[in-house]
GROMACS .gro file of C-alpha atoms in nm:
model
  232
    1MET     CA    1   7.374   3.240  -7.797
    2ASN     CA    2   7.418   3.144  -7.374
    3PRO     CA    3   7.197   3.073  -7.218
    4LEU     CA    4   7.251   3.241  -6.854
    5PHE     CA    5   7.233   3.552  -7.027
    6LEU     CA    6   6.846   3.493  -7.048
    7ILE     CA    7   6.794   3.503  -6.655
    8PRO     CA    8   6.769   3.808  -6.621
    9VAL     CA    9   6.516   3.930  -6.915
   10VAL     CA   10   6.310   3.589  -6.818
   11LEU     CA   11   6.285   3.742  -6.390
   12VAL     CA   12   6.237   4.045  -6.525
   13ILE     CA   13   5.948   3.954  -6.735
   14ALA     CA   14   5.808   3.742  -6.485
   15GLY     CA   15   5.774   3.995  -6.273
   16ILE     CA   16   5.643   4.234  -6.480
   17ILE     CA   17   5.354   3.946  -6.459
   18PHE     CA   18   5.340   3.889  -6.127
   19MET     CA   19   5.291   4.276  -6.062
   20VAL     CA   20   5.065   4.265  -6.344
   21ILE     CA   21   4.870   3.990  -6.151
   22MET     CA   22   4.931   4.104  -5.760
   23ASN     CA   23   4.766   4.434  -5.899
   24LYS     CA   24   4.461   4.317  -6.034
   25LYS     CA   25   4.396   4.080  -5.733
   26HIS     CA   26   4.456   4.384  -5.449
   27ALA     CA   27   4.210   4.534  -5.710
   28ALA     CA   28   3.888   4.213  -5.670
   29ALA     CA   29   3.974   4.218  -5.321
   30LYS     CA   30   3.944   4.569  -5.288
   31ASN     CA   31   3.639   4.594  -5.431
   32GLU     CA   32   3.515   4.386  -5.148
   33ILE     CA   33   3.592   4.611  -4.860
   34ASP     CA   34   3.348   4.863  -4.764
   35LEU     CA   35   3.458   5.153  -4.610
   36ASP     CA   36   3.176   5.298  -4.487
   37LEU     CA   37   2.983   5.001  -4.335
   38GLU     CA   38   3.256   4.907  -4.134
   39ARG     CA   39   3.225   5.230  -4.002
   40THR     CA   40   2.925   5.121  -3.937
   41LYS     CA   41   3.077   4.897  -3.696
   42TYR     CA   42   3.309   5.070  -3.491
   43ASP     CA   43   3.206   5.042  -3.119
   44LEU     CA   44   3.238   4.530  -3.167
   45HIS     CA   45   3.608   4.652  -3.412
   46LYS     CA   46   3.717   4.867  -3.161
   47GLU     CA   47   3.696   4.636  -2.864
   48GLU     CA   48   3.797   4.352  -3.140
   49VAL     CA   49   4.099   4.520  -3.284
   50LEU     CA   50   4.206   4.570  -2.906
   51LYS     CA   51   4.135   4.178  -2.854
   52GLN     CA   52   4.370   4.070  -3.084
   53ASP     CA   53   4.587   4.307  -3.193
   54PHE     CA   54   4.657   4.537  -2.957
   55SER     CA   55   4.577   4.326  -2.519
   56GLN     CA   56   4.907   4.545  -2.426
   57LEU     CA   57   4.667   4.861  -2.415
   58LYS     CA   58   4.513   4.651  -2.138
   59GLN     CA   59   4.774   4.508  -2.012
   60TRP     CA   60   4.930   4.909  -2.003
   61MET     CA   61   4.577   5.037  -1.803
   62LYS     CA   62   4.630   4.838  -1.489
   63GLY     CA   63   4.186   4.810  -1.538
   64LYS     CA   64   4.144   5.189  -1.611
   65SER     CA   65   3.866   5.214  -1.888
   66ILE     CA   66   3.969   5.266  -2.256
   67ASP     CA   67   3.688   5.509  -2.421
   68ALA     CA   68   3.863   5.532  -2.785
   69TYR     CA   69   4.246   5.478  -2.877
   70THR     CA   70   4.458   5.506  -3.151
   71SER     CA   71   4.845   5.538  -3.316
   72ALA     CA   72   5.056   5.801  -3.235
   73SER     CA   73   5.454   5.979  -3.309
   74VAL     CA   74   5.637   6.284  -3.195
   75PRO     CA   75   5.578   6.532  -3.591
   76GLN     CA   76   5.928   6.558  -3.764
   77THR     CA   77   6.078   6.872  -3.933
   78LYS     CA   78   6.175   6.938  -4.237
   79ALA     CA   79   6.476   6.996  -4.137
   80ASN     CA   80   6.527   6.798  -3.866
   81LYS     CA   81   6.487   6.440  -3.872
   82VAL     CA   82   6.335   6.358  -3.555
   83GLN     CA   83   6.317   6.668  -3.266
   84GLU     CA   84   6.180   6.581  -2.987
   85VAL     CA   85   5.951   6.566  -2.761
   86VAL     CA   86   6.119   6.800  -2.486
   87SER     CA   87   6.394   7.032  -2.568
   88ASP     CA   88   6.755   7.029  -2.335
   89GLY     CA   89   6.602   7.361  -2.215
   90LEU     CA   90   6.233   7.220  -2.135
   91LYS     CA   91   6.368   6.855  -2.049
   92ASN     CA   92   6.314   6.981  -1.644
   93VAL     CA   93   6.052   7.166  -1.621
   94ALA     CA   94   5.821   6.839  -1.797
   95LEU     CA   95   5.989   6.561  -1.671
   96SER     CA   96   5.888   6.765  -1.347
   97ALA     CA   97   5.510   6.943  -1.446
   98VAL     CA   98   5.436   6.547  -1.599
   99GLY     CA   99   5.665   6.314  -1.499
  100VAL     CA  100   5.833   6.144  -1.687
  101LYS     CA  101   6.076   6.360  -1.960
  102LEU     CA  102   6.073   6.227  -2.362
  103GLN     CA  103   6.304   6.175  -2.558
  104ARG     CA  104   6.344   6.143  -2.925
  105VAL     CA  105   6.059   5.890  -3.066
  106GLU     CA  106   6.099   5.665  -3.333
  107THR     CA  107   5.920   5.328  -3.188
  108GLU     CA  108   5.561   5.273  -3.198
  109CYS     CA  109   5.373   5.538  -3.008
  110PHE     CA  110   4.991   5.510  -2.848
  111TRP     CA  111   4.759   5.721  -2.754
  112VAL     CA  112   4.437   5.556  -2.484
  113LEU     CA  113   4.155   5.778  -2.333
  114SER     CA  114   4.061   5.736  -2.007
  115ASP     CA  115   3.770   5.942  -1.890
  116ASN     CA  116   3.896   6.242  -1.870
  117ASP     CA  117   4.303   6.175  -1.948
  118LEU     CA  118   4.491   6.122  -2.260
  119HIS     CA  119   4.727   5.896  -2.214
  120PHE     CA  120   5.138   5.799  -2.421
  121PHE     CA  121   5.255   5.537  -2.482
  122SER     CA  122   5.541   5.478  -2.650
  123THR     CA  123   5.756   5.134  -2.684
  124ASP     CA  124   6.085   5.022  -2.707
  125ALA     CA  125   6.269   4.827  -2.971
  126VAL     CA  126   6.087   4.530  -2.958
  127GLY     CA  127   5.741   4.653  -2.817
  128GLU     CA  128   5.811   4.644  -2.507
  129LEU     CA  129   5.664   5.007  -2.297
  130ASP     CA  130   5.935   5.273  -2.240
  131GLU     CA  131   5.778   5.563  -2.148
  132HIS     CA  132   5.340   5.657  -2.004
  133VAL     CA  133   5.270   6.027  -1.960
  134ILE     CA  134   4.933   6.123  -1.850
  135PHE     CA  135   4.784   6.437  -1.954
  136ASP     CA  136   4.471   6.511  -1.741
  137ASN     CA  137   4.222   6.751  -1.800
  138PHE     CA  138   4.315   6.979  -1.722
  139ARG     CA  139   4.582   6.977  -1.990
  140ILE     CA  140   4.379   6.877  -2.237
  141GLU     CA  141   4.164   7.261  -2.168
  142ASP     CA  142   4.504   7.428  -2.181
  143ALA     CA  143   4.568   7.222  -2.511
  144LYS     CA  144   4.534   7.310  -2.926
  145LEU     CA  145   4.407   7.077  -3.206
  146GLU     CA  146   4.567   7.124  -3.518
  147TYR     CA  147   4.481   6.948  -3.911
  148GLY     CA  148   4.933   6.801  -3.936
  149GLY     CA  149   4.850   6.608  -4.287
  150VAL     CA  150   5.073   6.265  -4.399
  151LEU     CA  151   5.275   6.119  -4.108
  152LYS     CA  152   5.615   6.287  -4.261
  153SER     CA  153   5.795   6.002  -4.114
  154GLN     CA  154   5.575   5.813  -4.400
  155LEU     CA  155   5.705   6.029  -4.688
  156GLY     CA  156   5.895   5.956  -5.012
  157LEU     CA  157   5.924   5.716  -5.235
  158TYR     CA  158   5.573   5.489  -5.294
  159SER     CA  159   5.321   5.416  -5.553
  160LYS     CA  160   4.939   5.659  -5.599
  161SER     CA  161   4.757   5.308  -5.486
  162SER     CA  162   4.957   5.306  -5.175
  163GLU     CA  163   4.935   5.700  -5.080
  164GLU     CA  164   4.557   5.611  -4.977
  165TYR     CA  165   4.681   5.306  -4.694
  166LEU     CA  166   5.001   5.581  -4.495
  167PRO     CA  167   4.832   5.803  -4.222
  168LYS     CA  168   4.703   6.097  -4.154
  169THR     CA  169   4.713   6.310  -3.839
  170HIS     CA  170   4.668   6.615  -3.580
  171ILE     CA  171   4.888   6.784  -3.401
  172ILE     CA  172   4.754   6.843  -2.996
  173THR     CA  173   4.974   7.088  -2.835
  174PHE     CA  174   5.026   7.140  -2.482
  175ASN     CA  175   5.116   7.434  -2.287
  176ILE     CA  176   5.358   7.293  -2.017
  177GLU     CA  177   5.411   7.584  -1.826
  178GLY     CA  178   5.373   7.869  -2.072
  179ASN     CA  179   5.589   7.581  -2.339
  180PRO     CA  180   5.483   7.416  -2.630
  181LEU     CA  181   5.550   7.022  -2.673
  182ALA     CA  182   5.372   6.872  -2.939
  183LEU     CA  183   5.244   6.544  -3.045
  184GLU     CA  184   5.169   6.379  -3.299
  185ILE     CA  185   4.729   6.125  -3.379
  186HIS     CA  186   4.688   5.879  -3.671
  187ASP     CA  187   4.419   5.882  -3.816
  188ARG     CA  188   4.454   5.488  -3.828
  189LEU     CA  189   4.616   5.213  -3.613
  190HIS     CA  190   4.960   5.164  -3.731
  191TYR     CA  191   4.992   4.799  -3.973
  192VAL     CA  192   5.245   4.555  -3.987
  193PRO     CA  193   5.083   4.228  -4.235
  194ASP     CA  194   5.182   3.933  -4.082
  195PRO     CA  195   5.435   3.751  -4.270
  196THR     CA  196   5.130   3.447  -4.324
  197ASP     CA  197   4.887   3.660  -4.504
  198LEU     CA  198   5.132   3.809  -4.724
  199LEU     CA  199   4.962   3.681  -5.027
  200ASN     CA  200   4.624   3.700  -4.830
  201LEU     CA  201   4.460   3.974  -5.000
  202ASN     CA  202   4.122   3.983  -4.872
  203LYS     CA  203   4.227   3.994  -4.515
  204GLN     CA  204   4.506   4.226  -4.595
  205LEU     CA  205   4.247   4.459  -4.653
  206LEU     CA  206   4.005   4.492  -4.390
  207THR     CA  207   4.253   4.411  -4.165
  208ARG     CA  208   4.292   4.824  -4.248
  209ALA     CA  209   3.997   4.928  -4.303
  210LYS     CA  210   3.916   4.804  -3.874
  211TYR     CA  211   4.210   4.966  -3.757
  212GLN     CA  212   4.129   5.277  -3.971
  213VAL     CA  213   3.775   5.286  -3.859
  214VAL     CA  214   3.918   5.290  -3.540
  215GLY     CA  215   4.221   5.559  -3.557
  216GLU     CA  216   3.958   5.800  -3.730
  217ASN     CA  217   3.737   5.800  -3.405
  218PHE     CA  218   3.934   5.844  -3.155
  219VAL     CA  219   3.973   6.296  -3.251
  220LYS     CA  220   3.564   6.249  -3.271
  221VAL     CA  221   3.561   6.107  -2.940
  222LEU     CA  222   3.775   6.366  -2.809
  223GLN     CA  223   3.618   6.646  -2.912
  224ASN     CA  224   3.343   6.498  -2.833
  225LYS     CA  225   3.433   6.534  -2.460
  226PHE     CA  226   3.650   6.831  -2.560
  227PRO     CA  227   3.505   7.116  -2.791
  228ASN     CA  228   3.748   7.351  -2.684
  229LEU     CA  229   3.973   7.115  -2.884
  230GLN     CA  230   3.790   7.133  -3.298
  231VAL     CA  231   4.005   7.267  -3.527
  232SER     CA  232   3.938   7.595  -3.701
   0.00000   0.00000   0.00000
């Protein structure tokens, strides 16, 4: 038998062995993370993560306070992969009422709560600031909040073990001159593993935990300041 025919078999077996080993390491590393304990460190994680991983938010806020922050996105539907934040007929209204017109957003976005204002940031393909929209307390007090489930853009084929890492969303809908404007609030910051940490499962899982702790508190802080945003 030609030994070349054995190469695919060896590769498949090696791949299975590698996956078994990595799954065991993942389970062991996960057991070392106490998410409830990490939640008690919210204030610490909020400052640490902001300084180390999302310092651009401080730059974009230009000295204004950052009371809470998390990732954001534009709602998606099955009929329309990425629906525009503002339809064609509302662009002029949104432009005059909010200050800019938001096109469809597929790049990374953020929410920042600063005093009584909500700041929505969208970025371009290289992570630079693209749009900055501010919703003041009057618009927030007239807004509605509902649970949106798992982020639809990340639905698809994924392992059951990774399901817990998919962001859950709340949808906040603003009234822009009688027209609804819906945006999503994530319950965790968007996590992209550093290539140098691909085999460091402990660091990956701890970073994910910190990102979740910071992100899931955003809605709580927002609701404490604006009781009208309670979800029924």
